[in-house]
Amino acid sequence: MTSERFLKGRFNKELAEDVKSFIDSTSIDKEMIYEDIWGSEAHMLMLVKKGHIKKCYAREMLNCLQIAKKDVKGDRFILKPYLEDVHINVESYIIRNCGIEYGGKLHTARSRNDQVVTDVKLHLRSKILELMDCVIELQNILLNLALKNTKTIMPGYTHLQQAQPITLGFWATAYVSMIMRDLERFEGLYSRVNRNPLGSAALAGTSFNIDRRITTRFLGFDKISEHALDAVSSRDFVVETFSVMAILMSNLSRIVGDIILWNSAEFNYIILPQEYTTGSSIMPQKKNPDAAEMVRGKTGAVYGALMQSLSILKGLPSGYNRDLQEDRLLLWDTLDTARMSLKVLCGMLGGAQFNKKRMKEMVDSSFAAATELANHLVKKNNISFRESHEIIGFVVRKLDEKGKTLADIDEAFEILNKKINGNITANTFKKVVDSENIIKANKSLGGTAPREVERMICSLRADMKAHQKSVRKKRNKIIKAREKTEAEVMNILINRD
Ligand code: ARG
């Protein structure tokens, strides 16, 4: 490995080869090279404004950074591992190209400690917005599915036993509602990520008269992460990111949990698009839900990443410690896993067909109407729910002993009618156990009744749109800040005063 020791004053020996590769973070840093350059531009503009760097010096360095950006774009900016990280790589690029008397000024009132956390936050916030977009896309698909299926009857489960009739629309909106909280969590996370640590320097602030509000504006941060020692040494926002993603993945793993079951011949509720299923190398008939299984499988890896990030922080002494470098080892990958999982799920659900006939048959050949029968006795026969529960339980037992269900309607009616001394007519009995009637009747707030599901679709869509708007607003703010920095850089490059 070629080398040039960067911070050489203190040392007259080379870093050991093993150590070089051991502490190198360039492979994980390369994701945030644009952010590192942006941070340098903002810092330099602030130093110029505060009179610490003359424009003629800044011009050289800013020009150099313009070329650096082109090199990055053209894949010509190769991060050198022996320069440890992206920060030294960018700084040494400037020094190489402008000379140390110019380029050496960039690091005034700055440390890699505030730089790294600035870069991570800048990169992370855009990733969060991408993920929010993907969650919204999945919600949209589920809401469209729900809208078409507010009357599509299927069994609702508890303990994976048929419990009560619900609709496919009710099922789909449950997940929309569930992942809405992921969006809420992303909002909260974003507000904690989008705070500016730059200007904290190594740990104690700086004696240079800097203005952190300026870099905050140029970088599009919402506020300043004020306390210097806290700002450089805290990574709870990284742990929080992993935790938000772990919960999101846990939710996605439940959606695929349903899909995987429903795709089995035993359930046969869903037909997955061929593009999202795979065959077996030996069993010609197989059409496996591998993509869904991978969402479930990758959830485990995300949980592991959360644990890793917590363990890295545990017991660290105050201030920056190099251990913190490991915080983002899995960060970018994990964000990518979540994004891919969402994308795959969108495609899979978007192209899926539902076996509605089978779903309805399963309801109508089961005991799913038992609860509604018990409710009916309470309403019409003036008995307590517990008594009614026992009566219907008795009817179910009798039918079950004969291998029958409530679908054997005449028999079921007879057993019940005998038990309650002729207090129900055959006609009423039929109406009460009819799954469509049951669905319609469950119109309490948040219930499965089509009317209620339609209402929830509207309100969920409104919430989803509000998040969409908020993502757009955040993204615009980033774009505007980027343009503002660019314009100010151009101003210095062009106006030769
Ligand atoms: N590569 C380091 C990291 O990723 C940057 C900060 C290093 N600071 C230091 N004083 N060694 O965390």
mmCIF file with all atom_site columns, C-alpha atoms and ligand atoms in Angstrom, residues 23-25 28-29 32 84-87 111-113 116 235 320-328, ligand 1:
data_model
loop_
_atom_site.group_PDB
_atom_site.id
_atom_site.type_symbol
_atom_site.label_atom_id
_atom_site.label_alt_id
_atom_site.label_comp_id
_atom_site.label_asym_id
_atom_site.label_entity_id
_atom_site.label_seq_id
_atom_site.pdbx_PDB_ins_code
_atom_site.Cartn_x
_atom_site.Cartn_y
_atom_site.Cartn_z
_atom_site.occupancy
_atom_site.B_iso_or_equiv
_atom_site.pdbx_formal_charge
_atom_site.auth_seq_id
_atom_site.auth_comp_id
_atom_site.auth_asym_id
_atom_site.auth_atom_id
_atom_site.pdbx_PDB_model_num
ATOM   1  C CA . ILE A 1 23  ? -8.901  1.680  11.236 1.00 0.00 ? 23  ILE A CA 1
ATOM   2  C CA . ASP A 1 24  ? -9.735  2.636  7.662  1.00 0.00 ? 24  ASP A CA 1
ATOM   3  C CA . SER A 1 25  ? -13.332 3.783  7.218  1.00 0.00 ? 25  SER A CA 1
ATOM   4  C CA . ILE A 1 28  ? -18.246 3.051  4.591  1.00 0.00 ? 28  ILE A CA 1
ATOM   5  C CA . ASP A 1 29  ? -17.456 6.746  4.146  1.00 0.00 ? 29  ASP A CA 1
ATOM   6  C CA . MET A 1 32  ? -21.119 10.410 2.164  1.00 0.00 ? 32  MET A CA 1
ATOM   7  C CA . GLU A 1 84  ? -8.171  6.796  7.065  1.00 0.00 ? 84  GLU A CA 1
ATOM   8  C CA . ASP A 1 85  ? -11.447 8.405  6.129  1.00 0.00 ? 85  ASP A CA 1
ATOM   9  C CA . VAL A 1 86  ? -13.374 10.612 3.761  1.00 0.00 ? 86  VAL A CA 1
ATOM   10 C CA . HIS A 1 87  ? -12.526 13.773 5.693  1.00 0.00 ? 87  HIS A CA 1
ATOM   11 C CA . SER A 1 111 ? -12.432 18.703 13.688 1.00 0.00 ? 111 SER A CA 1
ATOM   12 C CA . ARG A 1 112 ? -13.097 15.360 12.097 1.00 0.00 ? 112 ARG A CA 1
ATOM   13 C CA . ASN A 1 113 ? -15.215 14.736 15.154 1.00 0.00 ? 113 ASN A CA 1
ATOM   14 C CA . VAL A 1 116 ? -18.136 12.923 10.704 1.00 0.00 ? 116 VAL A CA 1
ATOM   15 C CA . ARG A 1 235 ? -24.910 8.515  18.395 1.00 0.00 ? 235 ARG A CA 1
ATOM   16 C CA . TYR A 1 320 ? -15.408 11.153 20.694 1.00 0.00 ? 320 TYR A CA 1
ATOM   17 C CA . ASN A 1 321 ? -14.040 7.606  20.684 1.00 0.00 ? 321 ASN A CA 1
ATOM   18 C CA . ARG A 1 322 ? -13.004 5.817  17.534 1.00 0.00 ? 322 ARG A CA 1
ATOM   19 C CA . ASP A 1 323 ? -15.419 3.009  18.411 1.00 0.00 ? 323 ASP A CA 1
ATOM   20 C CA . LEU A 1 324 ? -18.088 5.359  17.084 1.00 0.00 ? 324 LEU A CA 1
ATOM   21 C CA . GLN A 1 325 ? -16.805 4.764  13.575 1.00 0.00 ? 325 GLN A CA 1
ATOM   22 C CA . GLU A 1 326 ? -18.411 1.329  13.729 1.00 0.00 ? 326 GLU A CA 1
ATOM   23 C CA . ASP A 1 327 ? -21.834 2.940  14.154 1.00 0.00 ? 327 ASP A CA 1
ATOM   24 C CA . ARG A 1 328 ? -22.424 3.199  10.454 1.00 0.00 ? 328 ARG A CA 1
HETATM 25 N N1 . ARG B 2 .   ? -13.258 8.154  10.657 1.00 0.00 ? 1   ARG B N1 1
HETATM 26 C C1 . ARG B 2 .   ? -13.692 8.680  11.887 1.00 0.00 ? 1   ARG B C1 1
HETATM 27 C C2 . ARG B 2 .   ? -15.106 8.169  12.145 1.00 0.00 ? 1   ARG B C2 1
HETATM 28 O O1 . ARG B 2 .   ? -15.669 7.684  11.266 1.00 0.00 ? 1   ARG B O1 1
HETATM 29 C C3 . ARG B 2 .   ? -13.695 10.165 11.834 1.00 0.00 ? 1   ARG B C3 1
HETATM 30 C C4 . ARG B 2 .   ? -13.372 10.860 13.089 1.00 0.00 ? 1   ARG B C4 1
HETATM 31 C C5 . ARG B 2 .   ? -12.023 10.522 13.534 1.00 0.00 ? 1   ARG B C5 1
HETATM 32 N N2 . ARG B 2 .   ? -11.588 11.373 14.568 1.00 0.00 ? 1   ARG B N2 1
HETATM 33 C C6 . ARG B 2 .   ? -10.504 11.146 15.239 1.00 0.00 ? 1   ARG B C6 1
HETATM 34 N N3 . ARG B 2 .   ? -10.172 12.007 16.133 1.00 0.00 ? 1   ARG B N3 1
HETATM 35 N N4 . ARG B 2 .   ? -9.783  10.082 15.085 1.00 0.00 ? 1   ARG B N4 1
HETATM 36 O O2 . ARG B 2 .   ? -15.629 8.247  13.217 1.00 0.00 ? 1   ARG B O2 1
#
